[in-house]
mmCIF file of C-alpha atoms and ligand atoms in Angstrom:
data_model
loop_
_atom_site.group_PDB
_atom_site.id
_atom_site.type_symbol
_atom_site.label_atom_id
_atom_site.label_comp_id
_atom_site.label_asym_id
_atom_site.label_seq_id
_atom_site.Cartn_x
_atom_site.Cartn_y
_atom_site.Cartn_z
ATOM 1 C CA MET A 169 -49.727 102.180 209.082
ATOM 2 C CA ALA A 170 -48.305 99.653 211.968
ATOM 3 C CA PRO A 171 -44.719 98.701 211.783
ATOM 4 C CA LEU A 172 -43.701 96.250 209.538
ATOM 5 C CA SER A 173 -42.787 92.302 210.769
ATOM 6 C CA THR A 174 -39.576 91.058 209.649
ATOM 7 C CA ARG A 175 -41.631 88.577 207.043
ATOM 8 C CA GLU A 176 -43.211 92.017 205.482
ATOM 9 C CA LEU A 177 -39.989 93.456 205.720
ATOM 10 C CA ALA A 178 -38.221 90.963 203.774
ATOM 11 C CA ARG A 179 -40.832 90.894 200.817
ATOM 12 C CA ALA A 180 -40.865 94.761 200.664
ATOM 13 C CA ALA A 181 -36.930 94.426 200.415
ATOM 14 C CA THR A 182 -37.180 92.340 197.380
ATOM 15 C CA TRP A 183 -39.448 94.601 195.780
ATOM 16 C CA ILE A 184 -37.302 97.245 196.219
ATOM 17 C CA GLU A 185 -34.180 95.504 195.096
ATOM 18 C CA ASN A 186 -35.936 94.260 191.829
ATOM 19 C CA ARG A 187 -37.208 97.950 191.163
ATOM 20 C CA ASP A 188 -40.881 96.233 191.517
ATOM 21 C CA PRO A 189 -44.092 98.865 191.502
ATOM 22 C CA GLU A 190 -45.075 97.310 194.530
ATOM 23 C CA GLY A 191 -42.037 98.725 196.339
ATOM 24 C CA THR A 192 -42.558 102.029 194.828
ATOM 25 C CA LYS A 193 -45.974 102.139 196.030
ATOM 26 C CA LEU A 194 -45.022 101.045 199.667
ATOM 27 C CA LEU A 195 -42.181 103.576 199.512
ATOM 28 C CA ALA A 196 -44.500 106.405 198.538
ATOM 29 C CA GLU A 197 -46.641 105.167 201.825
ATOM 30 C CA LEU A 198 -43.887 104.840 204.168
ATOM 31 C CA SER A 199 -41.948 107.891 203.223
ATOM 32 C CA PRO A 200 -43.867 110.601 205.200
ATOM 33 C CA GLN A 201 -43.192 108.318 208.290
ATOM 34 C CA ALA A 202 -39.540 108.148 207.583
ATOM 35 C CA GLY A 203 -36.733 110.680 209.246
ATOM 36 C CA LYS A 204 -37.149 109.114 212.704
ATOM 37 C CA ALA A 205 -34.567 106.442 212.672
ATOM 38 C CA LEU A 206 -31.021 106.817 213.736
ATOM 39 C CA VAL A 207 -29.042 105.723 210.779
ATOM 40 C CA ILE A 208 -25.420 104.640 211.378
ATOM 41 C CA GLY A 209 -23.044 104.076 208.384
ATOM 42 C CA VAL A 210 -20.172 101.522 209.240
ATOM 43 C CA THR A 211 -17.540 101.698 206.591
ATOM 44 C CA GLY A 212 -13.917 100.984 206.255
ATOM 45 C CA PRO A 213 -11.573 98.396 204.600
ATOM 46 C CA PRO A 214 -12.343 94.907 203.729
ATOM 47 C CA GLY A 215 -11.569 92.466 206.776
ATOM 48 C CA ALA A 216 -11.464 95.574 209.373
ATOM 49 C CA GLY A 217 -14.091 93.590 211.519
ATOM 50 C CA LYS A 218 -17.103 95.732 210.249
ATOM 51 C CA SER A 219 -19.729 93.003 210.153
ATOM 52 C CA THR A 220 -18.370 91.728 213.730
ATOM 53 C CA LEU A 221 -18.632 94.854 214.940
ATOM 54 C CA VAL A 222 -22.161 95.561 213.464
ATOM 55 C CA GLY A 223 -23.079 92.200 215.147
ATOM 56 C CA GLY A 224 -22.170 93.906 218.233
ATOM 57 C CA LEU A 225 -23.802 96.949 217.730
ATOM 58 C CA VAL A 226 -27.052 95.227 217.227
ATOM 59 C CA SER A 227 -26.761 93.391 220.415
ATOM 60 C CA ALA A 228 -26.129 96.883 222.373
ATOM 61 C CA VAL A 229 -29.141 98.647 220.420
ATOM 62 C CA ARG A 230 -31.412 95.644 221.422
ATOM 63 C CA ALA A 231 -30.131 96.013 225.100
ATOM 64 C CA GLN A 232 -31.596 99.510 224.906
ATOM 65 C CA ALA A 233 -34.775 97.892 223.948
ATOM 66 C CA LYS A 234 -34.810 99.536 220.357
ATOM 67 C CA THR A 235 -35.376 97.698 217.371
ATOM 68 C CA VAL A 236 -32.922 97.493 214.414
ATOM 69 C CA ALA A 237 -32.437 96.658 210.688
ATOM 70 C CA VAL A 238 -29.041 96.277 209.165
ATOM 71 C CA LEU A 239 -27.908 96.486 205.501
ATOM 72 C CA ALA A 240 -24.836 94.986 204.393
ATOM 73 C CA VAL A 241 -23.646 96.703 201.040
ATOM 74 C CA ASP A 242 -21.291 94.571 199.134
ATOM 75 C CA PRO A 243 -20.127 95.496 195.648
ATOM 76 C CA SER A 244 -18.462 92.310 194.743
ATOM 77 C CA SER A 245 -21.628 90.057 194.971
ATOM 78 C CA PRO A 246 -23.931 89.654 192.199
ATOM 79 C CA TYR A 247 -26.858 91.790 192.635
ATOM 80 C CA SER A 248 -29.466 88.822 193.069
ATOM 81 C CA GLY A 249 -26.877 87.019 194.821
ATOM 82 C CA GLY A 250 -28.662 87.109 198.235
ATOM 83 C CA ALA A 251 -27.071 87.205 201.651
ATOM 84 C CA ILE A 252 -23.573 87.362 201.852
ATOM 85 C CA LEU A 253 -22.275 84.478 203.548
ATOM 86 C CA GLY A 254 -19.541 85.685 205.851
ATOM 87 C CA ASP A 255 -22.012 88.529 206.820
ATOM 88 C CA ARG A 256 -24.726 86.004 207.636
ATOM 89 C CA ILE A 257 -22.453 83.766 209.844
ATOM 90 C CA ARG A 258 -21.481 86.820 211.769
ATOM 91 C CA MET A 259 -25.225 88.005 212.054
ATOM 92 C CA GLN A 260 -26.551 84.549 213.090
ATOM 93 C CA ALA A 261 -26.614 85.110 216.965
ATOM 94 C CA HIS A 262 -29.594 87.303 216.050
ATOM 95 C CA THR A 263 -31.893 84.988 213.824
ATOM 96 C CA GLY A 264 -35.342 84.541 215.547
ATOM 97 C CA ASP A 265 -35.261 87.846 217.217
ATOM 98 C CA GLN A 266 -38.079 89.990 215.459
ATOM 99 C CA GLY A 267 -36.417 93.257 216.770
ATOM 100 C CA VAL A 268 -33.496 92.390 214.289
ATOM 101 C CA PHE A 269 -33.812 92.552 210.534
ATOM 102 C CA ILE A 270 -30.637 91.739 208.410
ATOM 103 C CA ARG A 271 -30.511 92.209 204.553
ATOM 104 C CA SER A 272 -27.438 91.874 202.206
ATOM 105 C CA LEU A 273 -27.479 94.372 198.690
ATOM 106 C CA ALA A 274 -25.106 93.276 196.396
ATOM 107 C CA THR A 275 -24.586 96.178 194.241
ATOM 108 C CA ARG A 276 -23.153 95.370 191.098
ATOM 109 C CA GLY A 277 -25.026 96.355 188.514
ATOM 110 C CA ALA A 278 -27.708 97.903 190.746
ATOM 111 C CA THR A 279 -30.341 99.697 188.659
ATOM 112 C CA GLY A 280 -30.378 103.171 189.053
ATOM 113 C CA GLY A 281 -27.168 103.521 191.373
ATOM 114 C CA VAL A 282 -26.167 102.218 194.783
ATOM 115 C CA SER A 283 -26.834 105.216 196.584
ATOM 116 C CA ARG A 284 -30.469 105.242 195.248
ATOM 117 C CA ALA A 285 -31.007 101.515 196.128
ATOM 118 C CA VAL A 286 -29.640 102.174 199.631
ATOM 119 C CA GLY A 287 -31.370 105.223 200.096
ATOM 120 C CA ASP A 288 -34.592 103.352 199.222
ATOM 121 C CA MET A 289 -33.925 100.651 201.624
ATOM 122 C CA ILE A 290 -33.071 103.057 204.310
ATOM 123 C CA THR A 291 -36.486 104.993 204.026
ATOM 124 C CA LEU A 292 -38.139 101.389 203.958
ATOM 125 C CA PHE A 293 -36.437 100.179 207.380
ATOM 126 C CA ASP A 294 -37.061 103.796 208.541
ATOM 127 C CA GLY A 295 -40.546 104.248 207.396
ATOM 128 C CA ALA A 296 -41.647 100.720 208.665
ATOM 129 C CA GLY A 297 -40.571 101.781 212.275
ATOM 130 C CA ARG A 298 -37.238 100.243 213.111
ATOM 131 C CA ASP A 299 -35.654 102.756 215.892
ATOM 132 C CA VAL A 300 -32.117 102.135 214.380
ATOM 133 C CA VAL A 301 -30.520 101.017 211.054
ATOM 134 C CA ILE A 302 -27.268 100.183 210.358
ATOM 135 C CA VAL A 303 -25.410 100.428 206.899
ATOM 136 C CA GLU A 304 -22.141 98.299 206.229
ATOM 137 C CA THR A 305 -20.321 99.486 203.195
ATOM 138 C CA VAL A 306 -16.631 98.567 202.154
ATOM 139 C CA GLY A 307 -13.821 100.429 201.562
ATOM 140 C CA VAL A 308 -14.046 104.301 200.696
ATOM 141 C CA GLY A 309 -14.583 104.653 197.237
ATOM 142 C CA GLN A 310 -17.092 107.204 195.813
ATOM 143 C CA ASP A 311 -20.146 104.675 196.101
ATOM 144 C CA GLU A 312 -19.244 104.565 199.955
ATOM 145 C CA VAL A 313 -19.021 108.244 200.324
ATOM 146 C CA ASP A 314 -22.481 108.697 198.459
ATOM 147 C CA VAL A 315 -23.726 106.126 200.851
ATOM 148 C CA ALA A 316 -22.262 107.467 203.859
ATOM 149 C CA ARG A 317 -24.129 110.646 203.184
ATOM 150 C CA LEU A 318 -27.116 108.851 203.385
ATOM 151 C CA ALA A 319 -26.370 107.739 207.024
ATOM 152 C CA GLY A 320 -26.862 110.500 210.053
ATOM 153 C CA VAL A 321 -23.982 109.312 211.698
ATOM 154 C CA THR A 322 -21.164 107.424 210.033
ATOM 155 C CA VAL A 323 -18.379 105.111 211.905
ATOM 156 C CA VAL A 324 -15.282 104.740 209.923
ATOM 157 C CA VAL A 325 -13.353 101.533 211.253
ATOM 158 C CA LEU A 326 -9.573 101.092 210.985
ATOM 159 C CA VAL A 327 -7.265 98.595 212.247
ATOM 160 C CA PRO A 328 -3.804 99.062 213.579
ATOM 161 C CA GLY A 329 -0.996 98.428 211.388
ATOM 162 C CA MET A 330 -2.340 100.189 208.330
ATOM 163 C CA GLY A 331 1.032 102.374 208.498
ATOM 164 C CA ASP A 332 0.722 104.648 205.322
ATOM 165 C CA ASP A 333 -2.546 103.351 204.294
ATOM 166 C CA VAL A 334 -4.198 105.597 206.859
ATOM 167 C CA GLN A 335 -2.508 108.601 205.021
ATOM 168 C CA ALA A 336 -3.892 107.704 201.610
ATOM 169 C CA ILE A 337 -7.378 107.359 202.797
ATOM 170 C CA LYS A 338 -7.495 110.351 205.090
ATOM 171 C CA ALA A 339 -8.805 112.554 202.376
ATOM 172 C CA GLY A 340 -11.607 110.249 201.362
ATOM 173 C CA LEU A 341 -12.469 109.618 205.386
ATOM 174 C CA LEU A 342 -12.423 112.926 206.303
ATOM 175 C CA GLU A 343 -15.338 114.072 204.775
ATOM 176 C CA ILE A 344 -17.555 111.071 206.067
ATOM 177 C CA ALA A 345 -16.274 110.178 209.389
ATOM 178 C CA ASP A 346 -18.033 111.425 212.459
ATOM 179 C CA VAL A 347 -16.574 108.664 214.625
ATOM 180 C CA PHE A 348 -13.660 106.470 214.552
ATOM 181 C CA ALA A 349 -13.460 103.150 215.746
ATOM 182 C CA ILE A 350 -10.042 101.524 216.199
ATOM 183 C CA ASN A 351 -10.999 97.583 215.733
ATOM 184 C CA LYS A 352 -8.818 94.536 216.630
ATOM 185 C CA ALA A 353 -7.298 97.085 219.134
ATOM 186 C CA ASP A 354 -6.080 93.786 220.629
ATOM 187 C CA LEU A 355 -3.333 93.789 217.923
ATOM 188 C CA PRO A 356 -0.241 96.096 218.281
ATOM 189 C CA GLY A 357 -0.339 99.603 217.124
ATOM 190 C CA ALA A 358 -3.763 100.587 218.222
ATOM 191 C CA ASP A 359 -2.291 103.452 220.303
ATOM 192 C CA ARG A 360 -0.182 104.695 217.533
ATOM 193 C CA LEU A 361 -3.186 104.513 215.212
ATOM 194 C CA GLU A 362 -5.245 106.585 217.984
ATOM 195 C CA ARG A 363 -2.204 109.513 218.184
ATOM 196 C CA GLU A 364 -2.352 109.521 214.114
ATOM 197 C CA LEU A 365 -6.556 109.965 214.457
ATOM 198 C CA HIS A 366 -6.013 112.811 216.959
ATOM 199 C CA ASP A 367 -5.708 115.269 213.932
ATOM 200 C CA PHE A 368 -9.241 114.876 213.035
ATOM 201 C CA ASP A 369 -10.671 115.980 216.144
ATOM 202 C CA LEU A 370 -13.479 113.271 216.042
ATOM 203 C CA PRO A 371 -14.410 110.997 218.727
ATOM 204 C CA VAL A 372 -12.132 107.663 218.672
ATOM 205 C CA VAL A 373 -13.121 104.509 220.145
ATOM 206 C CA LYS A 374 -11.083 101.255 220.339
ATOM 207 C CA THR A 375 -12.828 98.053 220.027
ATOM 208 C CA VAL A 376 -12.269 94.325 220.391
ATOM 209 C CA ALA A 377 -15.152 93.215 218.284
ATOM 210 C CA THR A 378 -14.519 89.691 218.370
ATOM 211 C CA LYS A 379 -14.699 90.020 222.419
ATOM 212 C CA ASN A 380 -17.643 92.628 222.437
ATOM 213 C CA GLN A 381 -15.201 94.962 223.866
ATOM 214 C CA GLY A 382 -15.564 98.585 223.628
ATOM 215 C CA VAL A 383 -19.184 98.104 221.549
ATOM 216 C CA ALA A 384 -21.213 99.629 224.089
ATOM 217 C CA GLU A 385 -18.980 102.562 224.190
ATOM 218 C CA LEU A 386 -18.754 102.892 220.430
ATOM 219 C CA LEU A 387 -22.729 103.098 220.453
ATOM 220 C CA ALA A 388 -22.867 105.814 223.112
ATOM 221 C CA ALA A 389 -20.122 107.801 221.188
ATOM 222 C CA VAL A 390 -22.433 107.314 217.968
ATOM 223 C CA GLN A 391 -25.584 108.387 219.824
ATOM 224 C CA ALA A 392 -23.883 111.437 221.296
ATOM 225 C CA VAL A 393 -23.378 112.876 217.459
ATOM 226 C CA THR A 394 -26.025 114.741 216.370
ATOM 227 C CA PRO A 395 -27.183 113.024 213.149
ATOM 228 C CA ARG A 396 -27.049 114.854 210.038
ATOM 229 C CA ARG A 397 -30.322 115.204 208.299
ATOM 230 C CA SER A 398 -31.776 112.583 206.174
ATOM 231 C CA VAL A 399 -32.390 113.978 203.147
ATOM 232 C CA PHE A 400 -33.847 110.875 201.416
ATOM 233 C CA ALA A 401 -36.857 110.527 203.466
ATOM 234 C CA GLN A 402 -38.304 112.159 200.549
ATOM 235 C CA PRO A 403 -36.020 111.998 197.692
ATOM 236 C CA ALA A 404 -35.509 115.482 195.563
ATOM 237 C CA GLU A 405 -36.837 115.079 192.012
ATOM 238 C CA LEU A 406 -36.295 116.469 188.611
ATOM 239 C CA ASP A 407 -38.856 119.292 188.017
ATOM 240 C CA HIS A 408 -37.954 120.290 184.650
ATOM 241 C CA LEU A 409 -34.881 121.406 182.547
ATOM 242 C CA GLY A 410 -34.868 125.180 181.205
ATOM 243 C CA ILE A 411 -33.964 125.809 177.902
ATOM 244 C CA ALA A 412 -33.437 129.242 176.559
ATOM 245 C CA VAL A 413 -34.711 129.430 172.788
ATOM 246 C CA ARG A 414 -34.907 132.304 170.215
ATOM 247 C CA SER A 415 -38.547 131.184 168.974
ATOM 248 C CA ILE A 416 -40.825 128.970 171.095
ATOM 249 C CA ASP A 417 -42.758 128.246 167.780
ATOM 250 C CA ARG A 418 -39.458 127.235 165.895
ATOM 251 C CA ALA A 419 -38.684 124.758 169.060
ATOM 252 C CA LEU A 420 -41.969 123.584 169.163
ATOM 253 C CA GLU A 421 -41.723 122.468 165.672
ATOM 254 C CA PHE A 422 -39.230 119.926 166.724
ATOM 255 C CA TYR A 423 -40.269 118.941 170.325
ATOM 256 C CA ARG A 424 -43.918 118.865 169.630
ATOM 257 C CA ASP A 425 -44.255 118.119 165.772
ATOM 258 C CA GLN A 426 -41.563 116.050 165.336
ATOM 259 C CA LEU A 427 -40.483 114.535 168.665
ATOM 260 C CA GLY A 428 -44.295 114.005 169.418
ATOM 261 C CA LEU A 429 -44.305 115.497 172.940
ATOM 262 C CA ALA A 430 -47.261 117.150 174.268
ATOM 263 C CA ALA A 431 -47.097 121.078 174.785
ATOM 264 C CA PRO A 432 -50.391 122.262 176.065
ATOM 265 C CA HIS A 433 -49.448 124.998 178.354
ATOM 266 C CA ARG A 434 -47.833 128.645 177.076
ATOM 267 C CA GLU A 435 -48.039 131.768 179.263
ATOM 268 C CA THR A 436 -45.959 134.984 179.610
ATOM 269 C CA VAL A 437 -44.150 135.963 182.714
ATOM 270 C CA GLU A 438 -44.260 139.602 182.478
ATOM 271 C CA VAL A 439 -41.830 139.918 185.579
ATOM 272 C CA GLU A 440 -39.235 137.779 183.971
ATOM 273 C CA LYS A 441 -39.831 139.182 180.688
ATOM 274 C CA VAL A 442 -40.291 135.922 178.966
ATOM 275 C CA HIS A 443 -42.709 133.477 177.252
ATOM 276 C CA VAL A 444 -42.725 129.942 178.602
ATOM 277 C CA ALA A 445 -44.028 126.712 176.966
ATOM 278 C CA MET A 446 -44.169 123.621 178.988
ATOM 279 C CA VAL A 447 -43.265 120.258 176.960
ATOM 280 C CA ASP A 448 -44.086 116.960 178.081
ATOM 281 C CA PRO A 449 -44.105 118.617 181.137
ATOM 282 C CA LEU A 450 -40.093 118.317 181.826
ATOM 283 C CA ILE A 451 -38.861 120.652 179.521
ATOM 284 C CA GLU A 452 -39.461 124.542 179.412
ATOM 285 C CA LEU A 453 -38.857 126.652 176.649
ATOM 286 C CA LEU A 454 -38.026 130.228 177.559
ATOM 287 C CA GLU A 455 -38.035 132.976 174.815
ATOM 288 C CA PRO A 456 -37.595 136.399 175.892
ATOM 289 C CA THR A 457 -40.153 139.304 175.457
ATOM 290 C CA GLU A 458 -37.387 141.787 175.178
ATOM 291 C CA ALA A 459 -33.416 141.537 174.836
ATOM 292 C CA ASP A 460 -33.166 143.532 177.847
ATOM 293 C CA SER A 461 -34.183 140.629 180.023
ATOM 294 C CA VAL A 462 -32.398 137.438 181.706
ATOM 295 C CA ILE A 463 -33.034 135.359 178.722
ATOM 296 C CA GLY A 464 -32.192 137.894 176.532
ATOM 297 C CA ARG A 465 -28.788 138.416 177.667
ATOM 298 C CA PHE A 466 -28.285 134.702 178.021
ATOM 299 C CA LEU A 467 -28.851 133.952 174.274
ATOM 300 C CA GLU A 468 -26.729 137.294 173.669
ATOM 301 C CA LYS A 469 -23.926 135.805 175.449
ATOM 302 C CA ARG A 470 -24.225 132.106 174.936
ATOM 303 C CA GLY A 471 -26.710 131.306 172.426
ATOM 304 C CA GLU A 472 -29.469 129.032 172.604
ATOM 305 C CA GLY A 473 -28.998 125.947 174.854
ATOM 306 C CA MET A 474 -29.659 124.560 178.273
ATOM 307 C CA HIS A 475 -30.245 127.500 180.755
ATOM 308 C CA HIS A 476 -31.308 125.931 184.058
ATOM 309 C CA VAL A 477 -32.110 122.697 185.895
ATOM 310 C CA ALA A 478 -35.079 122.863 188.437
ATOM 311 C CA LEU A 479 -35.276 120.269 191.346
ATOM 312 C CA ARG A 480 -38.109 120.031 193.629
ATOM 313 C CA ILE A 481 -36.911 119.705 197.311
ATOM 314 C CA PRO A 482 -38.034 118.362 200.533
ATOM 315 C CA GLU A 483 -37.568 120.891 203.516
ATOM 316 C CA PHE A 484 -37.531 123.866 201.590
ATOM 317 C CA GLU A 485 -37.512 126.693 203.678
ATOM 318 C CA ALA A 486 -34.989 124.730 206.329
ATOM 319 C CA THR A 487 -32.779 124.223 202.977
ATOM 320 C CA ILE A 488 -32.786 127.848 201.922
ATOM 321 C CA GLU A 489 -31.871 128.917 205.600
ATOM 322 C CA ARG A 490 -29.025 126.590 205.473
ATOM 323 C CA LEU A 491 -27.964 127.535 202.047
ATOM 324 C CA LYS A 492 -27.748 131.434 203.057
ATOM 325 C CA ALA A 493 -26.024 130.813 206.611
ATOM 326 C CA SER A 494 -23.096 128.767 204.545
ATOM 327 C CA GLY A 495 -22.864 131.823 202.287
ATOM 328 C CA VAL A 496 -24.567 130.223 198.876
ATOM 329 C CA ARG A 497 -25.406 132.773 196.388
ATOM 330 C CA LEU A 498 -29.301 132.824 195.911
ATOM 331 C CA LEU A 499 -30.257 135.043 193.080
ATOM 332 C CA ASN A 500 -33.494 135.817 194.383
ATOM 333 C CA GLU A 501 -35.624 135.502 197.823
ATOM 334 C CA PRO A 502 -37.943 132.648 197.494
ATOM 335 C CA ARG A 503 -41.034 133.519 195.529
ATOM 336 C CA ARG A 504 -44.251 132.185 193.926
ATOM 337 C CA GLY A 505 -43.821 131.621 190.267
ATOM 338 C CA ALA A 506 -46.859 131.234 187.667
ATOM 339 C CA GLY A 507 -47.735 127.705 188.243
ATOM 340 C CA GLY A 508 -48.141 128.532 192.048
ATOM 341 C CA HIS A 509 -44.918 127.006 193.143
ATOM 342 C CA THR A 510 -42.363 128.577 195.283
ATOM 343 C CA TYR A 511 -38.820 128.810 193.820
ATOM 344 C CA VAL A 512 -35.478 130.110 194.257
ATOM 345 C CA PHE A 513 -32.280 130.561 191.950
ATOM 346 C CA ILE A 514 -29.095 129.518 192.983
ATOM 347 C CA HIS A 515 -25.862 130.960 191.748
ATOM 348 C CA PRO A 516 -23.688 128.386 189.266
ATOM 349 C CA SER A 517 -20.562 129.198 191.474
ATOM 350 C CA ALA A 518 -21.924 126.970 194.127
ATOM 351 C CA THR A 519 -23.731 124.057 191.917
ATOM 352 C CA GLY A 520 -20.713 123.045 189.552
ATOM 353 C CA GLY A 521 -21.638 125.893 186.917
ATOM 354 C CA VAL A 522 -25.192 125.157 186.620
ATOM 355 C CA LEU A 523 -27.940 127.698 187.129
ATOM 356 C CA LEU A 524 -30.201 125.777 189.437
ATOM 357 C CA GLU A 525 -33.774 126.322 190.239
ATOM 358 C CA LEU A 526 -35.052 124.951 193.698
ATOM 359 C CA ILE A 527 -38.762 124.531 193.896
ATOM 360 C CA ARG A 528 -40.647 123.757 197.056
ATOM 361 C CA GLN A 529 -42.412 120.337 197.249
ATOM 362 C CA GLU A 530 -45.881 120.631 197.285
ATOM 363 C CA ASN A 531 -47.008 118.251 199.936
ATOM 364 C CA GLU A 532 -44.853 120.446 202.102
ATOM 365 C CA HIS A 533 -46.648 122.897 204.482
HETATM 366 N N1 GDP B 848 -8.026 89.996 216.234
HETATM 367 C C1 GDP B 848 -9.216 90.457 215.950
HETATM 368 N N2 GDP B 848 -9.887 89.993 214.906
HETATM 369 C C2 GDP B 848 -11.076 90.251 214.733
HETATM 370 C C3 GDP B 848 -11.695 91.470 215.532
HETATM 371 N N3 GDP B 848 -12.795 91.962 214.984
HETATM 372 C C4 GDP B 848 -12.976 91.106 213.864
HETATM 373 N N4 GDP B 848 -12.071 90.305 213.376
HETATM 374 C C5 GDP B 848 -11.885 89.157 212.715
HETATM 375 O O1 GDP B 848 -11.523 89.844 211.545
HETATM 376 C C6 GDP B 848 -12.108 88.968 210.489
HETATM 377 C C7 GDP B 848 -12.798 89.818 209.385
HETATM 378 O O2 GDP B 848 -14.111 90.386 210.226
HETATM 379 P P1 GDP B 848 -15.241 90.904 209.370
HETATM 380 O O3 GDP B 848 -16.393 91.277 210.482
HETATM 381 O O4 GDP B 848 -15.867 89.971 208.479
HETATM 382 O O5 GDP B 848 -14.763 92.032 208.721
HETATM 383 P P2 GDP B 848 -15.318 93.098 207.550
HETATM 384 O O6 GDP B 848 -14.930 92.847 206.270
HETATM 385 O O7 GDP B 848 -14.855 94.261 207.621
HETATM 386 O O8 GDP B 848 -16.945 92.904 207.800
HETATM 387 C C8 GDP B 848 -13.006 87.806 210.784
HETATM 388 O O9 GDP B 848 -11.986 86.914 210.879
HETATM 389 C C9 GDP B 848 -13.182 88.494 212.249
HETATM 390 O O10 GDP B 848 -13.304 87.040 213.250
HETATM 391 C C10 GDP B 848 -10.953 92.080 216.651
HETATM 392 O O11 GDP B 848 -11.583 92.903 217.142
HETATM 393 N N5 GDP B 848 -9.696 91.440 216.777
HETATM 394 MG MG1 MG B 849 -18.471 92.639 206.339
#
């Protein structure tokens, strides 16, 4: 698929914003090509000069003959409100340049969550062939942390004279920052802020966005960071919920007969000592074939109930390697299950108390 023009991108972005099925279709087509763009998150308090700085970064990226898309995420605007005026003015220098695409996403009431909407938008721009994607977000709330995780490299923009605020937001910033920009370095206090940021052991670049000072240096600092893996190129999907029951027949009286869900598939998995019935296909009912089994012991200890959550994840092998390297407890080596899929169980100690089954996405090789 050829790179999309700015006009095609605009139409596609509207589809995605409105959760139009056309958008879902396009995303499915584009996502295999996504994962190539450098995704830069730019976050920090309101008024720090993020939009001005992003405008400068756009010019610096264009000077490298690369194409760019900007997504300005503003929670305070109504979802269908379109462009955020101030940002539009700051980005105006780039109107008419086909290599620059700018979009505002007002996230109040975003269907399916902010990070979902932003993730889809990034996949769109990335898959559509933009070399660089810049996402501007306000503040350091949970939404911003989630959004920052979608970025390969996150720039946290601070300004001099924040005083104790720096201490207050440190915890939130620490987990997402890859590079600090001290913007408004023309104001007093820039050196002091720079000293305060030393603890973080991250690159710090002083900028005066309004005069385009330090912006090329900031881009260079960003490009020197090894981007985090982008996990959204193909999102993880809920595969099924495993429910431990004493009797599949009795459970089916509810799920199949009363709730009306389809339950066409039943089997016995000897190695796991369990009878399995797939319902509709999100629910996996598990009944032990004998008391001395994983599910048998679970029932003994906890009674009937939710046993595990199964996610189908992209980059299965690489993910398992990474989990092992960071000491996460896997309950088995990846193996092929009854349905032919490869899976591994993760101990609840790592997952927030839920037994988690990870399944290899089938389109991976
Ligand atoms: N003195 C000074 N003002 C700046 C600088 N960068 C941005 N500003 C001003 O700060 C205000 C907020 O800028 P904006 O980019 O909208 O901030 P945002 O809310 O973080 O996106 C505007 O009036 C800018 O002109 C800078 O480096 N120095
Ligand atoms: Mg802004």
